[in-house]
Amino acid sequence: LDTLRWLDGINAIEMIDQTILPNTFKYIKLKTVEQVARSIEIMQVRGAPAIGVTAAMGVALGATRFRGADRDKFFAHMDAVCARLASTRPTAVNLFWAIERQKRVMQKNRNKSVEQITRALVAEGKRMRVEDIAINKAMGAHGATLLKKNSNVMTHCNAGSLATAAYGTALGVVRAAHAQGKVARVYADETRPRLQGAMLTAFEMVHEGIPCTLNCDNTAATLMAQGKIDCCIVGADRIAANGDTANKIGTYSLAVVARYHKIPFYVAAPISTIDYSLKSGREIPIEHRGADEVRIVNGGKPVCPDGVDVYNQAFDMTPARLISAIITEKGVCRAPYVKSLAAARNA
Ligand code: MRU
């Protein structure tokens, strides 16, 4: 599955529209920065690494839409492009990491022509997509070493191919381990309110022929109590320097029940998801989204009475002490994470 790609001929981004999966598999073409920003906001593309690559390509797309050769005007235009893309979603740090990386490309090439700078930005956007896939495969190889033969793996949300350029983080580990005969079955939490587990993770697993059982989020503890789960593997949107991890709402409760049942709880994420500037998870900005995501399931009739208050926090924070290991492309990090994550950055 190619989540997104750059179209050279027309300088546009093509991506799978994830809001209509699994029933409709369709690529959409984005030709303006506003379309790219909206695609992130309404979650046609989602998942931290995929959002990062989209933003990098969005910056490049913005450059290709500038007319003229005046560098000052070009840089002013690019400031607006970067600000719009940065305003889309607050939690996944890959978004800001990708925009900063493109800003560095502009800075490095600042004395070149607008055309040359634009070419450098397009090349960097495409490079980040290719790099992301290689990083996920490395993460998969490291993570697979943690699994025993015939493991039953529970995951939450979608940290798969669709959440990245391809291959996935948590599901990248599943893919690598499955190829080694280590995965008996994946248990996918459906992941209310947006149902990424049902719509995306289950779709990927069925597509690939990896045995998968879909369960309601509130069934996770019972499956563990029944001895059906050997480990949990989830992705991350932002990890603080101490290992505290922000991920899809419900990740924290999964980590709590996993600890209660003495089941290993692993986080798989690239180094670009680690925000070394934050000492602890308390500093991670957490997105809240609109009430309709909770009120209405998949475009149907409201499932609650009009006028009821809704709480829709999109991510939660899992304290590092509940995490058995953090799998990165540089290797498997264990507590104390302040040390191991710093070492992985420099490895
Ligand atoms: O709101 P989403 O769908 O963007 O949330 C996605 C997640 O929480 C993923 O687990 C995370 O981004 C890691 S994706 C490899």
Coordinates of N, CA and C and ligand atoms in Angstrom, one line a residue, residues 43 45-49 51 89 92 156-160 163-164 168-170 194 196 200 234-237 246-249 251 268 270 287 289 314-315, ligand 1:
M43 N -8.4 14.2 8.3 CA -7.8 12.8 8.5 C -8.0 12.0 7.2
V45 N -5.5 11.8 5.5 CA -4.2 11.2 5.8 C -4.1 11.4 7.3
R46 N -3.6 10.4 8.0 CA -3.4 10.5 9.5 C -2.3 9.5 9.9
G47 N -1.9 9.5 11.1 CA -0.8 8.7 11.6 C 0.4 9.6 11.5
A48 N 1.2 9.6 12.6 CA 2.3 10.6 12.7 C 3.3 10.6 11.6
P49 N 3.9 9.5 11.2 CA 4.9 9.5 10.1 C 4.2 9.9 8.8
I51 N 1.6 11.9 8.4 CA 1.4 13.3 8.4 C 2.7 14.1 8.2
R89 N -2.7 19.9 13.0 CA -3.0 19.0 14.1 C -1.8 19.2 15.1
A92 N 1.0 15.1 16.9 CA 2.1 14.3 16.2 C 3.2 15.2 15.9
H156 N -3.6 -1.1 18.9 CA -4.6 -0.1 19.1 C -4.5 1.0 18.0
C157 N -5.6 1.5 17.5 CA -5.6 2.4 16.4 C -5.0 1.8 15.1
N158 N -4.4 2.6 14.3 CA -3.6 2.1 13.1 C -2.3 2.7 13.1
A159 N -1.3 1.9 13.3 CA 0.1 2.3 13.2 C 0.7 1.4 12.1
G160 N 0.0 1.3 11.0 CA 0.4 0.4 9.9 C 0.9 1.2 8.7
A163 N -0.5 4.6 8.2 CA -0.1 5.6 9.1 C 1.3 6.1 8.8
T164 N 1.9 5.6 7.8 CA 3.3 5.9 7.4 C 3.4 6.0 5.9
G168 N 4.6 0.6 8.0 CA 4.1 0.8 9.4 C 5.1 0.7 10.5
T169 N 4.7 1.2 11.6 CA 5.6 1.1 12.8 C 5.2 -0.1 13.7
A170 N 4.1 0.0 14.4 CA 3.7 -1.2 15.2 C 3.4 -2.4 14.3
R194 N -12.9 7.2 16.0 CA -12.7 7.3 14.6 C -12.6 5.9 13.9
Q196 N -10.1 3.6 13.7 CA -9.0 3.3 12.8 C -8.6 1.8 12.9
L200 N -9.0 0.6 9.3 CA -7.7 0.6 8.7 C -6.8 -0.6 9.0
V234 N 1.9 -0.8 20.0 CA 1.2 0.4 19.5 C 2.2 1.3 19.0
G235 N 1.7 2.3 18.2 CA 2.6 3.4 17.7 C 2.6 4.5 18.7
A236 N 3.1 5.7 18.2 CA 3.2 6.9 19.0 C 3.1 8.1 18.2
D237 N 2.5 9.2 18.8 CA 2.4 10.5 18.1 C 3.5 11.4 18.6
A246 N 2.6 9.9 24.0 CA 1.2 10.2 23.5 C 0.9 9.4 22.3
N247 N -0.3 8.8 22.4 CA -0.8 8.0 21.3 C -2.3 8.1 21.3
K248 N -3.0 7.4 20.4 CA -4.4 7.4 20.3 C -5.1 7.2 21.6
I249 N -6.2 7.9 21.8 CA -7.0 7.8 23.1 C -7.3 6.3 23.3
T251 N -4.9 4.2 24.5 CA -3.6 3.5 24.6 C -3.3 3.4 26.1
A268 N 6.3 1.2 19.3 CA 7.2 1.3 18.1 C 7.1 2.6 17.4
P270 N 9.6 5.9 15.2 CA 10.9 6.4 14.7 C 11.4 7.4 15.6
E287 N -4.5 17.0 21.3 CA -5.6 17.5 20.5 C -6.9 17.0 21.0
R289 N -11.0 17.0 19.6 CA -11.7 17.2 18.3 C -13.2 17.4 18.5
A314 N -8.4 13.3 21.6 CA -8.0 12.4 20.6 C -6.8 11.6 21.0
F315 N -6.0 12.0 21.9 CA -4.8 11.3 22.3 C -4.7 11.2 23.9
Ligands
MRU1 O1 -5.6 10.4 14.9 P1 -4.7 9.5 14.2 O2 -5.4 8.5 13.4 O3 -3.7 10.4 13.3 O4 -3.8 8.8 15.3 C1 -2.9 7.9 14.9 C2 -2.2 7.2 16.0 O5 -2.5 7.5 17.2 C3 -1.1 6.3 15.7 O6 -1.0 5.3 16.6 C4 0.3 7.1 15.7 O7 0.2 8.2 14.9 C5 1.4 6.2 15.2 S1 1.3 5.9 13.5 C6 2.6 5.0 13.0

